[in-house]
JSON list of C-alpha atoms in Angstrom, two decimals:
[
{"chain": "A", "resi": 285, "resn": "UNK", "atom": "CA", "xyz": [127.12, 60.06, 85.06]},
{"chain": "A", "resi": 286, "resn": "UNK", "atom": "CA", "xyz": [123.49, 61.41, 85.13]},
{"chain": "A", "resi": 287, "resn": "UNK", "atom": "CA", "xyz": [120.66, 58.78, 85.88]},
{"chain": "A", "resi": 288, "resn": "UNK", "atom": "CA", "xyz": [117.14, 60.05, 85.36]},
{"chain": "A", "resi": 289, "resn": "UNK", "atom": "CA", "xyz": [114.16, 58.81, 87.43]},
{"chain": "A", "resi": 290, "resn": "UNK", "atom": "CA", "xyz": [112.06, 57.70, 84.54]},
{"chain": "A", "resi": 291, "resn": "UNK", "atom": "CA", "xyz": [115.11, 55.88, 83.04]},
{"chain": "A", "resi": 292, "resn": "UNK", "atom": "CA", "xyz": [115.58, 53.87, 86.34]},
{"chain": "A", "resi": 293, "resn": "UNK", "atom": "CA", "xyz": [111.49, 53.45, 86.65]},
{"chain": "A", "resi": 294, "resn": "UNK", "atom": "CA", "xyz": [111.82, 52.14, 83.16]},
{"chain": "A", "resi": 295, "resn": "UNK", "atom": "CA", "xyz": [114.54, 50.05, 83.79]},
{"chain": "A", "resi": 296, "resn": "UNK", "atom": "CA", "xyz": [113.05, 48.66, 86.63]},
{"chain": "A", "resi": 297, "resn": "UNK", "atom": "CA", "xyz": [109.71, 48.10, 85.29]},
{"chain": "A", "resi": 298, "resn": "UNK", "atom": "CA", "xyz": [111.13, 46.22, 82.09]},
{"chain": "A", "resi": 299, "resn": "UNK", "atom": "CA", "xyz": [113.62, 44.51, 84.34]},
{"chain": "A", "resi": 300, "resn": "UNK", "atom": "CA", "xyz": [110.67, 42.78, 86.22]},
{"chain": "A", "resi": 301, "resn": "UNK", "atom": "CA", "xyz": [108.65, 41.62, 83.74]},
{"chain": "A", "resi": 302, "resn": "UNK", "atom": "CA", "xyz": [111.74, 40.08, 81.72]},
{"chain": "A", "resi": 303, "resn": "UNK", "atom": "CA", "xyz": [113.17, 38.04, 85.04]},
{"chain": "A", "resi": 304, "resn": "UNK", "atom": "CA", "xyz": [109.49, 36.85, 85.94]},
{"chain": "A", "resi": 305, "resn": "UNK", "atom": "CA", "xyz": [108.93, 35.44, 82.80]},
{"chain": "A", "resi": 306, "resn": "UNK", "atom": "CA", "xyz": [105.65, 35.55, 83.65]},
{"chain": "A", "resi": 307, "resn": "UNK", "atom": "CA", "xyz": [102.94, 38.15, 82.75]},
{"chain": "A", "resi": 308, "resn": "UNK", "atom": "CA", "xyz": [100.72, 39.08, 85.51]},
{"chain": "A", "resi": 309, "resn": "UNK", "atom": "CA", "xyz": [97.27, 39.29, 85.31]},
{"chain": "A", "resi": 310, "resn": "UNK", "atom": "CA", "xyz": [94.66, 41.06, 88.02]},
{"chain": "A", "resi": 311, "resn": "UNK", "atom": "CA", "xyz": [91.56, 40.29, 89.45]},
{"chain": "A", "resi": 312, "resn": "UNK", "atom": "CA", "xyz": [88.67, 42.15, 89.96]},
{"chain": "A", "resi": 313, "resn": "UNK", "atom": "CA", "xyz": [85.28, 41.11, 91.92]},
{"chain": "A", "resi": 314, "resn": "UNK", "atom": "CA", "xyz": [81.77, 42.59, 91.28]},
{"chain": "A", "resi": 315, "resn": "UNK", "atom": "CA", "xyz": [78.06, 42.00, 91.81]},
{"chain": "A", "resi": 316, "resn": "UNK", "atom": "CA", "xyz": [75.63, 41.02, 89.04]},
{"chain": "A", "resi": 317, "resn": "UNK", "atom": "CA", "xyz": [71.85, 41.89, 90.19]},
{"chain": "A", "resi": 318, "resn": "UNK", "atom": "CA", "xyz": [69.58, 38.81, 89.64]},
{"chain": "A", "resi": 319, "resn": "UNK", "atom": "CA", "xyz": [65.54, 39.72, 89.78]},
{"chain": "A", "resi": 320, "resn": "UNK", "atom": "CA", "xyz": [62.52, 37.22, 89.10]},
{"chain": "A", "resi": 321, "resn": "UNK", "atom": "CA", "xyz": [58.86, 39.33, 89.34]},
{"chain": "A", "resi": 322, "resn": "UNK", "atom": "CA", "xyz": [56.24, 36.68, 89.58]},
{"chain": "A", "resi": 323, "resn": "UNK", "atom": "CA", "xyz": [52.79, 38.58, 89.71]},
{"chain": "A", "resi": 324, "resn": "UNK", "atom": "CA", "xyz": [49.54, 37.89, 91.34]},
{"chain": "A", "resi": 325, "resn": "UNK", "atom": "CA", "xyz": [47.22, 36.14, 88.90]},
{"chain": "A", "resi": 326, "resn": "UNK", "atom": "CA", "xyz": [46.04, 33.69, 87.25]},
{"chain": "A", "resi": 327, "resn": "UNK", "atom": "CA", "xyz": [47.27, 32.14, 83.55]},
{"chain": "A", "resi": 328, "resn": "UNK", "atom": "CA", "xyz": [45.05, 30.42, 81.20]},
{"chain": "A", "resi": 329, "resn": "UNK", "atom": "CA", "xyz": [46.18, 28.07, 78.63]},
{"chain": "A", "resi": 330, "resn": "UNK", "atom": "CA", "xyz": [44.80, 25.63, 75.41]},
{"chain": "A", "resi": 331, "resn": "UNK", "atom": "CA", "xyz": [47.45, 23.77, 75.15]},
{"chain": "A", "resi": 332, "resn": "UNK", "atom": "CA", "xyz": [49.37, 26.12, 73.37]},
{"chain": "A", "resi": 333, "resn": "UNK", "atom": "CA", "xyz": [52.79, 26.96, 73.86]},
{"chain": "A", "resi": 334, "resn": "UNK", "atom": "CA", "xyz": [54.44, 30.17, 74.37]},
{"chain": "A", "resi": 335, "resn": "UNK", "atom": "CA", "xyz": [52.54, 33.62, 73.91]},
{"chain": "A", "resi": 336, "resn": "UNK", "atom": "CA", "xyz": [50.58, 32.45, 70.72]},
{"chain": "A", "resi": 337, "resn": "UNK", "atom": "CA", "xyz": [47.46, 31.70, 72.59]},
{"chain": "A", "resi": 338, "resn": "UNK", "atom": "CA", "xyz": [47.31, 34.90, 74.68]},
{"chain": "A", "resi": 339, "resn": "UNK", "atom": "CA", "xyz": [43.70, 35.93, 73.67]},
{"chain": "A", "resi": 340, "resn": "UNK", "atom": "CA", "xyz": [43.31, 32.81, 71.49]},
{"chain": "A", "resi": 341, "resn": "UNK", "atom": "CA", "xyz": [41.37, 30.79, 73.63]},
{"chain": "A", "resi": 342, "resn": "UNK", "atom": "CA", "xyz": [41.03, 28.40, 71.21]},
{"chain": "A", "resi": 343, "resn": "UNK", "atom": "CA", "xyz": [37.61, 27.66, 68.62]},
{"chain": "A", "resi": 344, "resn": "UNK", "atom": "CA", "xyz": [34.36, 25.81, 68.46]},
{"chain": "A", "resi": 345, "resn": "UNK", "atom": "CA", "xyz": [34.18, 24.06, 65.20]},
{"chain": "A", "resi": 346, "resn": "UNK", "atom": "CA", "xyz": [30.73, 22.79, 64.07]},
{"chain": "A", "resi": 347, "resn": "UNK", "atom": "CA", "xyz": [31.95, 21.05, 61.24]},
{"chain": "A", "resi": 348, "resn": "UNK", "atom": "CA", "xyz": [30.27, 20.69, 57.47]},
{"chain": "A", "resi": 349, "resn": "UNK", "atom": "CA", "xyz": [26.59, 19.84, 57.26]},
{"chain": "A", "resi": 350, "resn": "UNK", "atom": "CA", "xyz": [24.00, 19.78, 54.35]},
{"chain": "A", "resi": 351, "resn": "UNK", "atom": "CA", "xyz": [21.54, 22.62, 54.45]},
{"chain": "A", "resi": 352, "resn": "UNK", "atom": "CA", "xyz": [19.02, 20.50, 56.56]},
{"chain": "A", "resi": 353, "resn": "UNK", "atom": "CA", "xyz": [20.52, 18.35, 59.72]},
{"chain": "A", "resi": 354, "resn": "UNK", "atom": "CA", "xyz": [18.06, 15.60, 61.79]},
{"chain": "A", "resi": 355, "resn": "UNK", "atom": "CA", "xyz": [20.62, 15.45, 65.10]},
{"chain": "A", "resi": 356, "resn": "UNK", "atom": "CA", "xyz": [22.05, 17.72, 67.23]},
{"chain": "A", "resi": 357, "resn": "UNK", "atom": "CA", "xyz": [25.32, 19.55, 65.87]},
{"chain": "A", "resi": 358, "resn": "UNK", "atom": "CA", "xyz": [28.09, 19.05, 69.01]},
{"chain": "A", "resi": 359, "resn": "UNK", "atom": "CA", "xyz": [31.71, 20.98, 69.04]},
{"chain": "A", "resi": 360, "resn": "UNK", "atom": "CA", "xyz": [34.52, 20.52, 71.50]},
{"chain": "A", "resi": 361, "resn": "UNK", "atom": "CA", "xyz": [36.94, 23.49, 72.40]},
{"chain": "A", "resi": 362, "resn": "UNK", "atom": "CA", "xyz": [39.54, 22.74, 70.08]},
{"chain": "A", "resi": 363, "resn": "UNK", "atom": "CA", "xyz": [43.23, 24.08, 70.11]},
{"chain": "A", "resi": 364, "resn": "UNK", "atom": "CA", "xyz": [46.40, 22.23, 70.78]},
{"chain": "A", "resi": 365, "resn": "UNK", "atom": "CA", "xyz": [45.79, 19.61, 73.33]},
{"chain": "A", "resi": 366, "resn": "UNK", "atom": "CA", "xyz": [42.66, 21.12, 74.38]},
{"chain": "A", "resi": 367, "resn": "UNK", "atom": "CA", "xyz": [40.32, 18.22, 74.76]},
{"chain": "A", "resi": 368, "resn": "UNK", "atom": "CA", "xyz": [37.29, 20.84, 75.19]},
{"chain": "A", "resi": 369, "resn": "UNK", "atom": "CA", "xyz": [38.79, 22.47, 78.37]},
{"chain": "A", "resi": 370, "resn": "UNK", "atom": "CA", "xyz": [41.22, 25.21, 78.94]},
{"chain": "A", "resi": 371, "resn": "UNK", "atom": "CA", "xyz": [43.57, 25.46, 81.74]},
{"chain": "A", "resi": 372, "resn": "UNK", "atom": "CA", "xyz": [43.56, 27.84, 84.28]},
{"chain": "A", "resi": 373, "resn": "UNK", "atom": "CA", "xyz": [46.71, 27.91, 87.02]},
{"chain": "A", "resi": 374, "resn": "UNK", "atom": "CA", "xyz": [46.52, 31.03, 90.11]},
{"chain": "A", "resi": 375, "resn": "UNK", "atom": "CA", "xyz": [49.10, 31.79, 91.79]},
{"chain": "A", "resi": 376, "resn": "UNK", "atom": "CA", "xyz": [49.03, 31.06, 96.04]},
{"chain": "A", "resi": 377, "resn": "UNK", "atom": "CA", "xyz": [46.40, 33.60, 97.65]},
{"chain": "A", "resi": 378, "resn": "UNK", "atom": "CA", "xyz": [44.26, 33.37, 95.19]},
{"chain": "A", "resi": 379, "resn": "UNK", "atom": "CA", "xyz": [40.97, 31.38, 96.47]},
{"chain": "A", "resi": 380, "resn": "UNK", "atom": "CA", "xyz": [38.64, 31.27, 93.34]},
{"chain": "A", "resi": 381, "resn": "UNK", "atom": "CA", "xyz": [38.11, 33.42, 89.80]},
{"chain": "A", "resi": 382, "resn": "UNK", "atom": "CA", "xyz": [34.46, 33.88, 87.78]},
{"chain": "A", "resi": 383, "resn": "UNK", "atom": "CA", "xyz": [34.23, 32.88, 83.98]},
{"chain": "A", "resi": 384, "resn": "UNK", "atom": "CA", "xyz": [31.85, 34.75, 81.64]},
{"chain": "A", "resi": 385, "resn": "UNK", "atom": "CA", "xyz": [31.09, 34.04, 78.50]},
{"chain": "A", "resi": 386, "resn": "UNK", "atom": "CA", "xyz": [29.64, 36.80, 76.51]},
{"chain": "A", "resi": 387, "resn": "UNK", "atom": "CA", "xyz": [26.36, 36.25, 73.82]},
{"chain": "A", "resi": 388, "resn": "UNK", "atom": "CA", "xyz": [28.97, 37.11, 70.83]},
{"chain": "A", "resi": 389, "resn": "UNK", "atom": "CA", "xyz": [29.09, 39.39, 67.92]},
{"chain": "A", "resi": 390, "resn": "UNK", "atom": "CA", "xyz": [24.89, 39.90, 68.04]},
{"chain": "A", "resi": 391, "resn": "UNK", "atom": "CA", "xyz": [24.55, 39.03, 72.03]},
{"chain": "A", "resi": 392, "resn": "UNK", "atom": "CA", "xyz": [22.33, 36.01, 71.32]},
{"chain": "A", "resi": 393, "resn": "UNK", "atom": "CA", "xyz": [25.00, 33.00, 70.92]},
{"chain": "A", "resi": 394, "resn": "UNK", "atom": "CA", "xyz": [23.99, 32.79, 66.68]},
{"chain": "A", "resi": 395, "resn": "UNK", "atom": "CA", "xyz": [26.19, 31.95, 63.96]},
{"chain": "A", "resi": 396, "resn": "UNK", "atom": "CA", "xyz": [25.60, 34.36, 61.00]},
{"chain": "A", "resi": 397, "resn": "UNK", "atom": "CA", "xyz": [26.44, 34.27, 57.14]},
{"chain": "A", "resi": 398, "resn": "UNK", "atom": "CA", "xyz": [24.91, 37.70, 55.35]},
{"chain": "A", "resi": 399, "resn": "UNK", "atom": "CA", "xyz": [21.23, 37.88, 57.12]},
{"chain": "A", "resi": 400, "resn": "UNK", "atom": "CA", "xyz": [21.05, 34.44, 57.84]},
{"chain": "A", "resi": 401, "resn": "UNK", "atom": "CA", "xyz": [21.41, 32.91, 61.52]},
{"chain": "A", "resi": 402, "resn": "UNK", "atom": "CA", "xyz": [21.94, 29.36, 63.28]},
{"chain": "A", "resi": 403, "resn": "UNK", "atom": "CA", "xyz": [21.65, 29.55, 67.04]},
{"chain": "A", "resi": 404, "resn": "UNK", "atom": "CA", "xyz": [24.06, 27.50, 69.50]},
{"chain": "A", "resi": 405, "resn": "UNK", "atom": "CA", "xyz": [24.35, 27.42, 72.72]},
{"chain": "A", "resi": 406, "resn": "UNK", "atom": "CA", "xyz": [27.83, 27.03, 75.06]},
{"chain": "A", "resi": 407, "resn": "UNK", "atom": "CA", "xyz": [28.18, 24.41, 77.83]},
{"chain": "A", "resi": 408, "resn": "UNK", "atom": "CA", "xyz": [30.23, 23.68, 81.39]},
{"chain": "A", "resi": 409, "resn": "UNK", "atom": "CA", "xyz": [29.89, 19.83, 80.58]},
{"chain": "A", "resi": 410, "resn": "UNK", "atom": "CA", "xyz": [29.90, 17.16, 77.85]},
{"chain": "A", "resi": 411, "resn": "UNK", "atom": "CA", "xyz": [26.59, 16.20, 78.14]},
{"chain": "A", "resi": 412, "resn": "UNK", "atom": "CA", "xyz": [25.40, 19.73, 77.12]},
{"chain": "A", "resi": 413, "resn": "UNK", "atom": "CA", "xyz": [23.24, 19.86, 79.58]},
{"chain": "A", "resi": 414, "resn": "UNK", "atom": "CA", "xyz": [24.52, 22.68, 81.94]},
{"chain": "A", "resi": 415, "resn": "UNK", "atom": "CA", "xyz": [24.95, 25.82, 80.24]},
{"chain": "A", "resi": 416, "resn": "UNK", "atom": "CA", "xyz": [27.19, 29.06, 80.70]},
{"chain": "A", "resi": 417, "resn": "UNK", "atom": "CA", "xyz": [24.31, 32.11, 80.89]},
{"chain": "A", "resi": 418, "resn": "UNK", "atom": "CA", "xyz": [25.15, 34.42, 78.58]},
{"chain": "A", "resi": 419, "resn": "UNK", "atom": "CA", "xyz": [26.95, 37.45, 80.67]},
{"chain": "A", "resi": 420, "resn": "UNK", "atom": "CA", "xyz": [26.62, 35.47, 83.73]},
{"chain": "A", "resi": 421, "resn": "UNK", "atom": "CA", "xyz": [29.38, 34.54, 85.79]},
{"chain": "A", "resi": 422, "resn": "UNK", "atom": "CA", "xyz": [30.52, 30.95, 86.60]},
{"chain": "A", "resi": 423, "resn": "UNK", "atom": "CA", "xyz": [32.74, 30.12, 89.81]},
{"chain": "A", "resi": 424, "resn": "UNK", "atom": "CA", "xyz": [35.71, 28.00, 90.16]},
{"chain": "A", "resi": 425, "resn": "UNK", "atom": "CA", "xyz": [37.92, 27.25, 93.12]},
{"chain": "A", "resi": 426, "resn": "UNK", "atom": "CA", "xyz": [41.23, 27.17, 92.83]},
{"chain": "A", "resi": 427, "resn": "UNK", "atom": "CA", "xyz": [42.90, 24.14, 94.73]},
{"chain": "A", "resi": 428, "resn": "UNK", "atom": "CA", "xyz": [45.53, 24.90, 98.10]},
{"chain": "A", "resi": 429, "resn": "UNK", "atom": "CA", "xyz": [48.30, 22.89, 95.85]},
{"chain": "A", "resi": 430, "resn": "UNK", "atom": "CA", "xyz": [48.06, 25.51, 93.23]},
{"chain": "A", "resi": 431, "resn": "UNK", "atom": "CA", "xyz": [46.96, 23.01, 90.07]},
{"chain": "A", "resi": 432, "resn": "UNK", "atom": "CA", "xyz": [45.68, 24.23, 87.35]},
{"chain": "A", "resi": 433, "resn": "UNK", "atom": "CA", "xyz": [41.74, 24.44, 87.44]},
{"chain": "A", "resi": 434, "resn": "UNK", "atom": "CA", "xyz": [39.88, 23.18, 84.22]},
{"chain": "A", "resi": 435, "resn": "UNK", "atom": "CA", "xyz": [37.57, 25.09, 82.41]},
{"chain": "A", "resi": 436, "resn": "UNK", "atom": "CA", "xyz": [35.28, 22.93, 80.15]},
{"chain": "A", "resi": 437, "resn": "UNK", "atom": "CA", "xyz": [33.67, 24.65, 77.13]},
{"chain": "A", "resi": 438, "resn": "UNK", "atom": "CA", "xyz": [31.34, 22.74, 74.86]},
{"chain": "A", "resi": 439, "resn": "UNK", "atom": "CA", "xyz": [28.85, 23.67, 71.96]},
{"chain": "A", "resi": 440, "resn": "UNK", "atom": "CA", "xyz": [26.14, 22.59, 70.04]},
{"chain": "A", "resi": 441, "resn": "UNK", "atom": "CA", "xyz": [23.17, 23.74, 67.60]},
{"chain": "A", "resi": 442, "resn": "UNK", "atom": "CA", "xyz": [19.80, 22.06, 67.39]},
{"chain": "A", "resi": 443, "resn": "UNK", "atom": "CA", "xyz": [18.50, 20.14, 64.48]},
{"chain": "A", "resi": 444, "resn": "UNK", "atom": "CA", "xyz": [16.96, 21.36, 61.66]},
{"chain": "A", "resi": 445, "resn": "UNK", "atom": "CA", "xyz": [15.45, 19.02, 60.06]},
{"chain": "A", "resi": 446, "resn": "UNK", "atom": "CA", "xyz": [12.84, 21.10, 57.91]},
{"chain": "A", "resi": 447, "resn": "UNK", "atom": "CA", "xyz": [14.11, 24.36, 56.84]},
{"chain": "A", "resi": 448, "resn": "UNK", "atom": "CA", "xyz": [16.92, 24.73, 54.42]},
{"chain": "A", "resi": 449, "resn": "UNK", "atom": "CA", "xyz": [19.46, 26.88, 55.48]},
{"chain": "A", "resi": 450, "resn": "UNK", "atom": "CA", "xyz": [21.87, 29.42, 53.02]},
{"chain": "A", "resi": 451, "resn": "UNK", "atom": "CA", "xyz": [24.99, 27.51, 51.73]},
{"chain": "A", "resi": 452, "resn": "UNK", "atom": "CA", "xyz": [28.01, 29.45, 53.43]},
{"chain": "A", "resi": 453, "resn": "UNK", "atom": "CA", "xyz": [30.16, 29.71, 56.61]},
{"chain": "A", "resi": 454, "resn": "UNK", "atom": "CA", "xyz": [28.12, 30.96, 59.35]},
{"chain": "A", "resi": 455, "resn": "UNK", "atom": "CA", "xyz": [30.80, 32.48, 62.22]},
{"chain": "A", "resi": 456, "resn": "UNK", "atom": "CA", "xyz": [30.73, 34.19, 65.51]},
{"chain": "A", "resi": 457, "resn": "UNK", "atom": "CA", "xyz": [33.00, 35.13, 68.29]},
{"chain": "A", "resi": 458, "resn": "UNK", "atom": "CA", "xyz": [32.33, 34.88, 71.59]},
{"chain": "A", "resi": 459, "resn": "UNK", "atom": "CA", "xyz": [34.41, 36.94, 74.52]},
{"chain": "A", "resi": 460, "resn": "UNK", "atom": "CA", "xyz": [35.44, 34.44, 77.53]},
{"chain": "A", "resi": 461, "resn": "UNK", "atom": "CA", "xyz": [36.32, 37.01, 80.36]},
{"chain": "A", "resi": 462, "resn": "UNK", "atom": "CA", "xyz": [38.39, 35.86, 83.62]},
{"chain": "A", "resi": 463, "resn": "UNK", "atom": "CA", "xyz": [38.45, 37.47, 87.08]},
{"chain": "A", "resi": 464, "resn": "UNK", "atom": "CA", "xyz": [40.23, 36.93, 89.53]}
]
């Protein structure tokens, strides 16, 4: 009788799988590449969460008034959680960063509706009484811990007690520039 080798390698092959009873099963090892890239910078936030507020810094609302107003108009920074401040965190090595807050869309800090204008100026503190120079830059340290820094932003307009001012919403936008 004639055997042939793949009959026997067949034979063989079948006859260890059926007396095992078992299936085998192999194992293989490999590597999976992990990477985190955490930049040199600084991150400012309003309060906001996730990348909604990147260039949102947040607004300065004056509110409704009649066409004549006998007190000072004031505005907080509003946004989520703002509280009239935004948040600025650095990360290690960096010592301090400048804030500069630009004169707006006509370069003298006024609100505007058609021809029509309402000046305002921007604040560093509550009390309004320490302003951010148009163009000029403001420093801030950043703390050895690394906590975030505050940035305070405040508005307000001067009464007008006497002349009427156009019904309408008067707007601007102001550019708040970081450097670090």
């Amino acid at each position: 009788m004639k055997c042939s080798t793949t009959g026997i390698m067949m034979l063989a092959t079948l006859g260890i799988g059926a007396t095992a009873g078992v299936a085998h099963a192999g194992a293989i090892t490999g590597q999976i590449a992990v990477a985190l890239r955490i930049s040199s910078g600084c991150q400012v936030t309003n309060g906001a969460s996730g990348n909604d507020s990147i260039g949102n810094m947040g607004t300065l609302d004056f509110g409704t008034v009649s066409p004549t107003w006998n007190s000072p108009l004031a505005a907080n920074l509003s946004g989520q959680g703002t509280s009239g401040q935004l948040q600025v965190t650095c990360a290690p090595g960096i010592t301090a960063f400048t804030v500069t807050v630009d004169g707006g869309l006509r370069g003298n800090r006024t609100l505007g509706y058609a021809q029509n204008t309402v000046a305002y100026e921007v604040f560093q503190n509550p009390a309004r009484s320490v302003t951010y120079p148009i163009g000029t830059p403001k420093t801030f340290n950043v703390p050895q811990d690394g906590s975030a820094v505050t940035v305070p932003i405040y508005g307000a307009v001067t009464p007008n007690p006497s002349t009427a001012k156009v019904a309408g919403t008067y707007a601007d936008t102001l550019l708040m520039t970081l450097n670090f």
